[in-house]
mmCIF file of C-alpha atoms and ligand atoms in Angstrom:
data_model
loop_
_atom_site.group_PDB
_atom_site.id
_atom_site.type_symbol
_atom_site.label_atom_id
_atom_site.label_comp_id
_atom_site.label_asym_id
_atom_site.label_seq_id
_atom_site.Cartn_x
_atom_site.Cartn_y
_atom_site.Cartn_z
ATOM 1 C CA UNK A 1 98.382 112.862 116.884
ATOM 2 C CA UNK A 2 101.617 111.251 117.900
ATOM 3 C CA UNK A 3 103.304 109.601 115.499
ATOM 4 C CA UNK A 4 103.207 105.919 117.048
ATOM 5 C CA UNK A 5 99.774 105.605 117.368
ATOM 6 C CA UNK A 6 99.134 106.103 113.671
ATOM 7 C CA UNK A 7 97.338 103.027 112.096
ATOM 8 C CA UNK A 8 98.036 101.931 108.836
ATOM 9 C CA UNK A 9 96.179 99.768 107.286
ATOM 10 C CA UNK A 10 97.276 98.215 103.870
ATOM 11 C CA UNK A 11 94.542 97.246 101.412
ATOM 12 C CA UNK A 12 95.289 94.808 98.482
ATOM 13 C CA UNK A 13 92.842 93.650 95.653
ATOM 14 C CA UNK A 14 92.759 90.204 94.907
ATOM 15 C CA UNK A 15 91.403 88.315 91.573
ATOM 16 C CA UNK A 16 92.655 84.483 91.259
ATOM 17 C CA UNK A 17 95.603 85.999 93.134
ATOM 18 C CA UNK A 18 96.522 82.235 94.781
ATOM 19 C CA UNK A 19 99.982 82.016 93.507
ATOM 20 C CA UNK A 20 101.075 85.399 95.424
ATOM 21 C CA UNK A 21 98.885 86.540 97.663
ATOM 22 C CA UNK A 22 100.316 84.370 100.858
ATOM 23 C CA UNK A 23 104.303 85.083 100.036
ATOM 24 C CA UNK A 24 102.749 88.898 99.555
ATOM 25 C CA UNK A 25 100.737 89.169 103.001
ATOM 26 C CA UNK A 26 103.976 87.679 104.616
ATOM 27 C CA UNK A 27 106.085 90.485 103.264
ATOM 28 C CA UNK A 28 103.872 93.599 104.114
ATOM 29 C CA UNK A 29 103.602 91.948 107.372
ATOM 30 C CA UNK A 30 106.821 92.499 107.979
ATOM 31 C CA UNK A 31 107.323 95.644 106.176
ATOM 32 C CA UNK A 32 104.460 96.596 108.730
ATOM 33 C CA UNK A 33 106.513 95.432 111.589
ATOM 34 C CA UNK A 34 109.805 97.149 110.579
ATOM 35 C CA UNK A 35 108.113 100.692 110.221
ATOM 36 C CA UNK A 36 106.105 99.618 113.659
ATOM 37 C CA UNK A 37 109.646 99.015 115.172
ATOM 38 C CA UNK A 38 110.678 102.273 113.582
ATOM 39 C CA UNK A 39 108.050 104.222 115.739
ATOM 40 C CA UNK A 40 106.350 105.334 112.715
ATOM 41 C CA UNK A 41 103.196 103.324 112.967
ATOM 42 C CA UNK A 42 101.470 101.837 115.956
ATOM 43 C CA UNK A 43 101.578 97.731 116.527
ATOM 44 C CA UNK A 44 98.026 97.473 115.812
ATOM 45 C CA UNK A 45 98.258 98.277 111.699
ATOM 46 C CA UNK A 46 97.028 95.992 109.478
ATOM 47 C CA UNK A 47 96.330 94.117 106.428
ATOM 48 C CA UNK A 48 93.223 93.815 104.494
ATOM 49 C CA UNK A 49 92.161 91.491 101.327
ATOM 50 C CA UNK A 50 89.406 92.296 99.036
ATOM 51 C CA UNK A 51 88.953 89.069 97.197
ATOM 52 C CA UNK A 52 87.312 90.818 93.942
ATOM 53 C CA UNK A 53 85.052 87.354 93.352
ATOM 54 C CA UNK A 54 88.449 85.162 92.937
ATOM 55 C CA UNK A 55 87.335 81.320 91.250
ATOM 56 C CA UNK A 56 91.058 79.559 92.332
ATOM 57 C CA UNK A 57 91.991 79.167 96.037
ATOM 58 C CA UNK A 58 92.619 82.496 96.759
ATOM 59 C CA UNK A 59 89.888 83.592 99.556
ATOM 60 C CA UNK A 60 90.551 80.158 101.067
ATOM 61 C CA UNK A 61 94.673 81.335 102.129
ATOM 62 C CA UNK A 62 92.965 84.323 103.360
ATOM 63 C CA UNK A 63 91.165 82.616 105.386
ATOM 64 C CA UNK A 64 94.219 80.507 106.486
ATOM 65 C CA UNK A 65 95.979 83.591 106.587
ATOM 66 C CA UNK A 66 93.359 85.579 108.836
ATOM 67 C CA UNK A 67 93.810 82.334 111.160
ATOM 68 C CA UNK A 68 97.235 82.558 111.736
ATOM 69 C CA UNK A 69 97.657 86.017 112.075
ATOM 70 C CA UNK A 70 94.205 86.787 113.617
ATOM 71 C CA UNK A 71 93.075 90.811 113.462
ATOM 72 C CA UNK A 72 96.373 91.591 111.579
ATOM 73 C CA UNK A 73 95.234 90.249 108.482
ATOM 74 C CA UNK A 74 91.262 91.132 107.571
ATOM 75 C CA UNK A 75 89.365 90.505 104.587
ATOM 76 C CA UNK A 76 86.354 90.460 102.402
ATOM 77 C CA UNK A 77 84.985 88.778 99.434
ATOM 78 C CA UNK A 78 83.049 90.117 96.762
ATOM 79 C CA UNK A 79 80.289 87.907 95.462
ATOM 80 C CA UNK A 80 81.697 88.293 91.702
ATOM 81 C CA UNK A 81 84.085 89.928 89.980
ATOM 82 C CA UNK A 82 83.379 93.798 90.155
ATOM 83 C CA UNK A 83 86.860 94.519 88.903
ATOM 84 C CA UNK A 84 90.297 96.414 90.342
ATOM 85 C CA UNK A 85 88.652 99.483 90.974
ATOM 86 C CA UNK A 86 85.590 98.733 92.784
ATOM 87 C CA UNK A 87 87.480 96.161 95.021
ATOM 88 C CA UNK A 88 89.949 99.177 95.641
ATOM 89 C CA UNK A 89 87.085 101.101 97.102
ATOM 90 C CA UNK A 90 85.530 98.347 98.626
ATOM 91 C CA UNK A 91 89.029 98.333 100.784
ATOM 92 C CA UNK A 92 89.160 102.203 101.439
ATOM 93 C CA UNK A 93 85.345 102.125 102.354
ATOM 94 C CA UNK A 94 86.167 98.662 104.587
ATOM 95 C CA UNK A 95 88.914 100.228 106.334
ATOM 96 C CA UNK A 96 87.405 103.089 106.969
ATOM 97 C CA UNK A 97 84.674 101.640 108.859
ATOM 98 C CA UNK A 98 86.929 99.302 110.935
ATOM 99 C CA UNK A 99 89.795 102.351 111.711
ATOM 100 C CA UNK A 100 92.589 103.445 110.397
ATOM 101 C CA UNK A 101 94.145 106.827 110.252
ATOM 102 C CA UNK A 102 95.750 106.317 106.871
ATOM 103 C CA UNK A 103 96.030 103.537 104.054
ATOM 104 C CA UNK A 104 98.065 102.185 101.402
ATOM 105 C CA UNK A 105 96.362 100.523 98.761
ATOM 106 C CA UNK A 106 99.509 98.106 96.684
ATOM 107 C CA UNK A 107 98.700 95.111 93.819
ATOM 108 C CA UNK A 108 98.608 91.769 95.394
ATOM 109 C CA UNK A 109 101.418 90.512 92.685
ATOM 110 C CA UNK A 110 103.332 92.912 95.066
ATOM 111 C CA UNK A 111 105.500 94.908 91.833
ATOM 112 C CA UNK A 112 105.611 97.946 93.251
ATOM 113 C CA UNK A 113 108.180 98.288 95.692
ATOM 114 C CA UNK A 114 107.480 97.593 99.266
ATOM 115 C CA UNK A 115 109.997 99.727 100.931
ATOM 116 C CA UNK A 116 108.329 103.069 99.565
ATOM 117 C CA UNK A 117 105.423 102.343 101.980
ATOM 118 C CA UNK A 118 107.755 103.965 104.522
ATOM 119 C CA UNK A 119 108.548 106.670 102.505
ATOM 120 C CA UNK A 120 104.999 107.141 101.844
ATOM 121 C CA UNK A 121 104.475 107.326 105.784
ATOM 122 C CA UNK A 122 106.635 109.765 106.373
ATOM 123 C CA UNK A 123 105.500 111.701 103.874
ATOM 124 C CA UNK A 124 102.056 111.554 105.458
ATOM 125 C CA UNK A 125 103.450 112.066 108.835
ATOM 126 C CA UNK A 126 104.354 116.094 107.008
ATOM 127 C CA UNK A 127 101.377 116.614 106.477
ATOM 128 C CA UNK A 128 100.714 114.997 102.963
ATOM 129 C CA UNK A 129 97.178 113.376 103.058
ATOM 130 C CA UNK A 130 97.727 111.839 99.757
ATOM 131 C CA UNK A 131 100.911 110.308 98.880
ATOM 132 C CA UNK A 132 100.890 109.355 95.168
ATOM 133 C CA UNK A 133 103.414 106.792 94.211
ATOM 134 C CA UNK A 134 104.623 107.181 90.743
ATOM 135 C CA UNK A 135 106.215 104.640 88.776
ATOM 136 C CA UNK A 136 109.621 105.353 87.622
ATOM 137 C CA UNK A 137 109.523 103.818 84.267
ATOM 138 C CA UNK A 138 107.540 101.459 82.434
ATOM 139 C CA UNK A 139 110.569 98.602 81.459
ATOM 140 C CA UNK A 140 107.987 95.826 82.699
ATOM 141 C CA UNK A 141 105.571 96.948 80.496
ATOM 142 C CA UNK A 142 104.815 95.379 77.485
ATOM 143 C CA UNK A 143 105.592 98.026 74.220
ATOM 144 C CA UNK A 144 101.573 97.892 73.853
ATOM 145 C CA UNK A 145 100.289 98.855 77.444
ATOM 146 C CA UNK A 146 103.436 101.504 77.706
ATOM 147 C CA UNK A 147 102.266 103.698 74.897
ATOM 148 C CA UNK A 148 98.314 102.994 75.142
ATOM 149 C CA UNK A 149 99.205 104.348 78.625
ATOM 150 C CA UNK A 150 101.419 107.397 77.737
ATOM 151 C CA UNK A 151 98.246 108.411 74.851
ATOM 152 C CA UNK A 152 96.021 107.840 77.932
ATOM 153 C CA UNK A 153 97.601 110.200 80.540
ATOM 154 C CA UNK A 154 98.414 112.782 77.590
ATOM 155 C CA UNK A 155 94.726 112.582 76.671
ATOM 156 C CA UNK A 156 93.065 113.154 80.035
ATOM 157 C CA UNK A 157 95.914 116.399 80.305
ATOM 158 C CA UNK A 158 94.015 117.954 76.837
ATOM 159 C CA UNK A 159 90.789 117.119 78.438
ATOM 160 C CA UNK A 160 91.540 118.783 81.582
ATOM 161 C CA UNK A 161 91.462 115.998 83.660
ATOM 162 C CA UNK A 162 95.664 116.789 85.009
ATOM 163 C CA UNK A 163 96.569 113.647 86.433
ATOM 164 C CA UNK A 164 100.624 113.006 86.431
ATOM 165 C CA UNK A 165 101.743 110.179 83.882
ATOM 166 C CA UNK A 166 102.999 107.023 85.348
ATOM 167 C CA UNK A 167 100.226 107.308 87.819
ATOM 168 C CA UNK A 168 99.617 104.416 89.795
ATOM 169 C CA UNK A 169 97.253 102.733 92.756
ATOM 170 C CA UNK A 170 100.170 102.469 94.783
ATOM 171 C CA UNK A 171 99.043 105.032 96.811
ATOM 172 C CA UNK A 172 98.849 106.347 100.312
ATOM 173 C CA UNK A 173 95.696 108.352 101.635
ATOM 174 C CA UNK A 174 94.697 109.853 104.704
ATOM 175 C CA UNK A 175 91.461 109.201 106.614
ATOM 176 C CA UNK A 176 90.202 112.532 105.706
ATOM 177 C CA UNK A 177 90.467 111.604 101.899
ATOM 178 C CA UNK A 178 88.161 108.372 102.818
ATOM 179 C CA UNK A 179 85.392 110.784 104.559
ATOM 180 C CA UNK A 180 85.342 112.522 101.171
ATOM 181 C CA UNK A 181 85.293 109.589 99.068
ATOM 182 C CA UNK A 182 82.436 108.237 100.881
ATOM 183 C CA UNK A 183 80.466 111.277 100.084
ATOM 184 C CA UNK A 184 80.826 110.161 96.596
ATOM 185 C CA UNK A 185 78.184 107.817 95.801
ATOM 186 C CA UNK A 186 78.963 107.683 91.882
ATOM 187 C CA UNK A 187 79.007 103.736 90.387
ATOM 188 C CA UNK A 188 81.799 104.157 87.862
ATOM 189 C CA UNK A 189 84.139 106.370 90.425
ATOM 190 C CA UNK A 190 88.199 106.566 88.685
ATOM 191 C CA UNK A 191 90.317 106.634 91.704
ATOM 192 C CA UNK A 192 93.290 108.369 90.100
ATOM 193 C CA UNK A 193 91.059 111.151 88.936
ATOM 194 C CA UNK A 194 88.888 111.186 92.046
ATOM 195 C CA UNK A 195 92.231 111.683 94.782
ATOM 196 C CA UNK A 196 93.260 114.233 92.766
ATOM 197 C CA UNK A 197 90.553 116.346 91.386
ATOM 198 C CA UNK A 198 90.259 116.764 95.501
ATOM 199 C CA UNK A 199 93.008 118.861 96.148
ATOM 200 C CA UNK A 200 94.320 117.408 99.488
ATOM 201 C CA UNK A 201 97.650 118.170 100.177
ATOM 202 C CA UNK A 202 99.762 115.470 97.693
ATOM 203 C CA UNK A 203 103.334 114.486 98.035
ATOM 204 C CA UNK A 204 104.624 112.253 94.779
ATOM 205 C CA UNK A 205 107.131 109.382 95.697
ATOM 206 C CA UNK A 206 108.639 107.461 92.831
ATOM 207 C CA UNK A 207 108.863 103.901 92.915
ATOM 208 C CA UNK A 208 110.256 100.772 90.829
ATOM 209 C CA UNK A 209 108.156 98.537 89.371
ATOM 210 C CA UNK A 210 109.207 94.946 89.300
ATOM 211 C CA UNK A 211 108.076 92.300 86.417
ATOM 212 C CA UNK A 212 105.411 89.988 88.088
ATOM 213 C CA UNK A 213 106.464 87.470 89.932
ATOM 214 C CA UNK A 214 103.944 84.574 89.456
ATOM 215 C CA UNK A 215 101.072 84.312 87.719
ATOM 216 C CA UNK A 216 99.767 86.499 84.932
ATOM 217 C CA UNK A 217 98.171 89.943 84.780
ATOM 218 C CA UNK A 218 94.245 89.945 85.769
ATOM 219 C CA UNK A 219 94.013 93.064 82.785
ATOM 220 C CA UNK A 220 93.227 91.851 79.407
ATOM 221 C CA UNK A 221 92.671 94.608 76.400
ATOM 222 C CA UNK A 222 89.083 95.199 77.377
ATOM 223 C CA UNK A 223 89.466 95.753 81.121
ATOM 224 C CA UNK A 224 92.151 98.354 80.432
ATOM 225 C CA UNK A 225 89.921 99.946 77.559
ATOM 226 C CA UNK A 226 86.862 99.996 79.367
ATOM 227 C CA UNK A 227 89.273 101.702 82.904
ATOM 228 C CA UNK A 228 90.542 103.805 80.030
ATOM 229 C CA UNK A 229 87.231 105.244 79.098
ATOM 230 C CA UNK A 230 85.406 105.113 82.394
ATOM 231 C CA UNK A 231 88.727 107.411 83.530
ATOM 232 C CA UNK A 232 87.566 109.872 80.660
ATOM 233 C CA UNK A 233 83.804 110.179 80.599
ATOM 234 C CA UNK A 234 83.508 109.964 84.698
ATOM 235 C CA UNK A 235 85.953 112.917 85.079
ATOM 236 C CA UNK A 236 85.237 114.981 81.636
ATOM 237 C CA UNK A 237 82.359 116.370 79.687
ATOM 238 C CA UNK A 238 84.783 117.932 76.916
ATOM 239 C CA UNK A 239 84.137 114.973 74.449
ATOM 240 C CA UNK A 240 80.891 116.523 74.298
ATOM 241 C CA UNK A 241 81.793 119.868 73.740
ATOM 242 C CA UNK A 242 83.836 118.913 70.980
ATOM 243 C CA UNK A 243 80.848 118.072 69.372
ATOM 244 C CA UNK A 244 79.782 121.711 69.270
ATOM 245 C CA UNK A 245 83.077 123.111 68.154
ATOM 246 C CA UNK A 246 83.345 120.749 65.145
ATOM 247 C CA UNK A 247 79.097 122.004 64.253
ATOM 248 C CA UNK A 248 80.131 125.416 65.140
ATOM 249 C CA UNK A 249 83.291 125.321 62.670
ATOM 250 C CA UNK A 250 81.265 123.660 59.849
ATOM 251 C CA UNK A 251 78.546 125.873 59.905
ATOM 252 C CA UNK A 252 81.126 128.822 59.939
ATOM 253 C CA UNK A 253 83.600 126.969 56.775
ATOM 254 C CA UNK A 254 80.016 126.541 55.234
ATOM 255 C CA UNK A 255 79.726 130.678 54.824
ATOM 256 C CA UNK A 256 83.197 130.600 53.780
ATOM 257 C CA UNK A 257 82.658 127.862 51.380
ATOM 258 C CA UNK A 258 79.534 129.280 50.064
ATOM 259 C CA UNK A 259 81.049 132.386 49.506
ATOM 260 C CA UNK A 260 83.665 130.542 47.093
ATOM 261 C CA UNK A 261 80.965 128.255 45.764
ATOM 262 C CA UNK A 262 78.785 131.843 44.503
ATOM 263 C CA UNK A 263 81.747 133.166 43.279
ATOM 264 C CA UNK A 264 82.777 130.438 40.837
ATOM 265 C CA UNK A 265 78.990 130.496 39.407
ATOM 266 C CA UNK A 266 78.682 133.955 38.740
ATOM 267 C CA UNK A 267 82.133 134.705 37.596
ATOM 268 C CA UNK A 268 83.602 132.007 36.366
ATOM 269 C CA UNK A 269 80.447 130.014 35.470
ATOM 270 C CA UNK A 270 82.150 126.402 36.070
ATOM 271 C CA UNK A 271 79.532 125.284 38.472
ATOM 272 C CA UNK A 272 76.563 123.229 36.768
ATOM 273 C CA UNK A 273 73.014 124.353 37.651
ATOM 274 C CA UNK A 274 71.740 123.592 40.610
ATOM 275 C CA UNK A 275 74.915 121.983 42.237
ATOM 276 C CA UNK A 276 75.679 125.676 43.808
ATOM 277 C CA UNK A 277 72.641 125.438 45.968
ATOM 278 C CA UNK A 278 72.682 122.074 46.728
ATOM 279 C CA UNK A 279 76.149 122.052 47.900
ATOM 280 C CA UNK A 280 75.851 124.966 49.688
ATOM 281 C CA UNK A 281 72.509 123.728 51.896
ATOM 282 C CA UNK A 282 74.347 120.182 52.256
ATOM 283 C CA UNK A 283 77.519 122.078 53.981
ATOM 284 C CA UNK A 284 75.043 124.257 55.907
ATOM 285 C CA UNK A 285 72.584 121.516 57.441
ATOM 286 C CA UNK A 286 75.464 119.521 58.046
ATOM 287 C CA UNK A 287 77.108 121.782 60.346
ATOM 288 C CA UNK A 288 73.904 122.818 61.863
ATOM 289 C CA UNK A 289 73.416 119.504 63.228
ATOM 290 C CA UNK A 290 76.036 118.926 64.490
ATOM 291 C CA UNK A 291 76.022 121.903 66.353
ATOM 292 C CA UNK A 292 72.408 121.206 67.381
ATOM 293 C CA UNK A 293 74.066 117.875 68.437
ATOM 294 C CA UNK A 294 76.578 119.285 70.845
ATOM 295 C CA UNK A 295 74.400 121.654 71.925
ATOM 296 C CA UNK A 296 71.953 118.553 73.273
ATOM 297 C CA UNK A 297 75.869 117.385 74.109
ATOM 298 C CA UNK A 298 76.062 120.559 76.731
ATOM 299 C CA UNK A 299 72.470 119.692 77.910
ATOM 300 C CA UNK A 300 73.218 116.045 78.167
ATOM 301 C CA UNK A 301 76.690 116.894 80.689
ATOM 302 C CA UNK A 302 74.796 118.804 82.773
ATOM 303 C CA UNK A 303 72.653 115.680 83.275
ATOM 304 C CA UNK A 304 75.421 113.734 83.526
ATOM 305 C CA UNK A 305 77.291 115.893 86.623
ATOM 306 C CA UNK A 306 74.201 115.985 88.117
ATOM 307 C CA UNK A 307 73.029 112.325 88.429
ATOM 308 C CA UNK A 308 76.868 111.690 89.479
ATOM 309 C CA UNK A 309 75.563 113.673 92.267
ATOM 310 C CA UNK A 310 78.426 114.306 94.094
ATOM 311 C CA UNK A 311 79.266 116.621 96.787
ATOM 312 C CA UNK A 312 79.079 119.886 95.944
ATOM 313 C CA UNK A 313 82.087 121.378 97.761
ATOM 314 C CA UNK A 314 84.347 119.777 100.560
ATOM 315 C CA UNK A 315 84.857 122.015 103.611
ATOM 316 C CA UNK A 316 88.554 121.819 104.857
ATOM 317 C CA UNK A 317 88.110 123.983 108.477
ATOM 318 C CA UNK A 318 86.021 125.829 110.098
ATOM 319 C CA UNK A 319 85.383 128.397 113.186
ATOM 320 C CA UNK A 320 82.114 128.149 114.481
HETATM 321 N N1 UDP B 401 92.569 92.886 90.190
HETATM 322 C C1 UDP B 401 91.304 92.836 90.773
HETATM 323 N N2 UDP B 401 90.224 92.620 89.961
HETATM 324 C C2 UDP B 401 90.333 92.483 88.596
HETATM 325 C C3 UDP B 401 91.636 92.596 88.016
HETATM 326 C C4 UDP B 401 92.725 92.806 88.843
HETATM 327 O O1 UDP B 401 91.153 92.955 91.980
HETATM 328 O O2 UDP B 401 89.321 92.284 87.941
HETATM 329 C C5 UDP B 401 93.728 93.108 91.065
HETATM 330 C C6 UDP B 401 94.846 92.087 90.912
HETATM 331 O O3 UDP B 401 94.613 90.936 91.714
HETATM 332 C C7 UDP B 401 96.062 92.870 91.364
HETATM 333 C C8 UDP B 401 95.723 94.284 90.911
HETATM 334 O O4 UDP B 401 94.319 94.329 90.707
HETATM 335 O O5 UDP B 401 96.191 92.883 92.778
HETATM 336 C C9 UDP B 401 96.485 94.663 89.656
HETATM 337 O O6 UDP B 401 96.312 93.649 88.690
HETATM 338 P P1 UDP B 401 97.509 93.097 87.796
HETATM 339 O O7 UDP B 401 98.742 92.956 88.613
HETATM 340 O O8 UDP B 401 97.019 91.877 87.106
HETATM 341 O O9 UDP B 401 97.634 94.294 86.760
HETATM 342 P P2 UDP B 401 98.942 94.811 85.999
HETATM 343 O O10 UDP B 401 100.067 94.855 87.003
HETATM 344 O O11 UDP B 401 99.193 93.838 84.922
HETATM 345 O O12 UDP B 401 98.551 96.165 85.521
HETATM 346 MG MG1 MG B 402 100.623 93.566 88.387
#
């Protein structure tokens, strides 16, 4: 494919978004046209809103916006508010389906940095069908959010879920990544654990991230805890396991304790009667279900990858 007749399209999710999102759509536009003028991109790349359910004025300057800058700037609006995520795929899935050969998703407060979406380009254009962009620190973050974030990342790593830290959504993907995300027909899809547990070919750009220029963030506590968790149980069973290990250990210290238990009746006679036994069977049982538990745990994640039902493998080539 020549270079100049690749078509980017840039998706952006929206929620109450009306302080930003027409200063924001007049930026990318240009950035769009610079890269265009570059070569890089062909004239016909464009912009598309998911309005995630918005209650202020935003979907009506979309509108206005769509107007005045007809087919360059799309959109949709979702009934309610499904949240970041969902309107993310809701854009990759959109854009898909009207063409594109690759697309940047960016936040419609626009704090990542615009100018990386060339970078990201030209990483694409060697051959990278994921471009991740990865923020370079976390100064605009408040002290809570920066270390709930850093326990996050570290967390999925021991869980075996090995996403980068200082992941972001600022990201660029290639339409091949959107044929395999559609084959994914999960509900609760994480997008930073789906693009990479893929393995396309991923290039990592670093980015700044600027403080937000109007209006306030759309994440409270909850949203992030609840993205937090979804991230964890969508992508990893081993919470699970760990049930079976912690039964499995406290049925084996049970032996162990019993063995010290026995030993202090019969030879050093310290133990009243009966409390040998009793703490002995309590230690036992105990362990034993909760290794029963994380046995029904193993049983239960099985369940659990299958109704996810996702594609079993992706094919990459093939000769026929
Ligand atoms: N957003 C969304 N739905 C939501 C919450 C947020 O579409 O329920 C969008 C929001 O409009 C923005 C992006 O997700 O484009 C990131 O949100 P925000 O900038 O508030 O998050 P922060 O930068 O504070 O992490
Ligand atoms: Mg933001």
């Amino acid at each position: 494919m020549s270079e100049n007749k690749t078509k980017l399209a840039i998706i952006i999710p929206c929620f109450n978004e009306e302080l930003v999102v027409k200063s924001t759509v007049e930026t990318l536009l240009r950035v769009l046209d610079d890269i265009a003028g570059k070569g890089k991109i062909s004239e016909e790349s464009y912009i598309y809103l998911v309005d995630d359910g918005s209650k202020d004025k935003t979907w009506d300057i979309i509108e206005d916006l769509h107007n005045t800058y007809g087919s360059r700037v799309k959109g949709t609006k979702f009934i309610r508010n499904y949240g970041n995520q969902k309107a993310l795929i809701a854009g990759l899935l959109g854009v898909k389906d009207i063409g594109c050969d690759c697309v940047v998703s960016i936040d419609a407060d626009l704090q990542q940095d615009e100018n990386a979406i060339e970078i990201f380009v030209d990483e694409y254009h060697k051959g990278a069908d994921i471009v991740s962009g990865i923020r370079n620190d976390r100064k605009t973050d408040s002290f809570f959010k920066k270390y709930t974030a850093l326990c996050f990342y570290r967390l999925m790593n021991i869980l075996g879920v090995k996403i980068p830290p200082n992941h972001s959504d600022f990201r660029l993907v290639s339409y091949k990544a959107l044929e395999i995300l559609e084959k994914y027909s999960e509900e609760g899809l994480f997008l930073r654990g789906f693009f990479h547990e893929i393995g396309l070919k991923t290039a990592y750009v670093h980015f700044d991230v600027k403080p937000r220029a109007l209006g306030s963030s759309k994440f409270n506590f909850f949203s992030l805890t609840s993205l937090a968790l979804n991230g964890i149980t969508a992508f990893s069973i081993v919470p699970l396991r760990i049930i079976a290990v912690i039964g499995f250990l406290t049925v084996l210290g049970s032996f162990v304790f019993a063995l010290e238990v026995i030993s202090e009746k019969y030879f050093f006679h310290t133990t009243p009667n009966g409390w040998a036994t009793l703490v002995i069977l309590l230690a036992f049982f105990g362990g034993l279900q909760i290794f029963c538990l994380g046995i029904i745990g193993e049983y239960m994640g099985q369940i659990f990858n299958e109704v996810k039902a996702r594609p079993r493998y992706i094919k990459d080539r093939e000769l026929i």
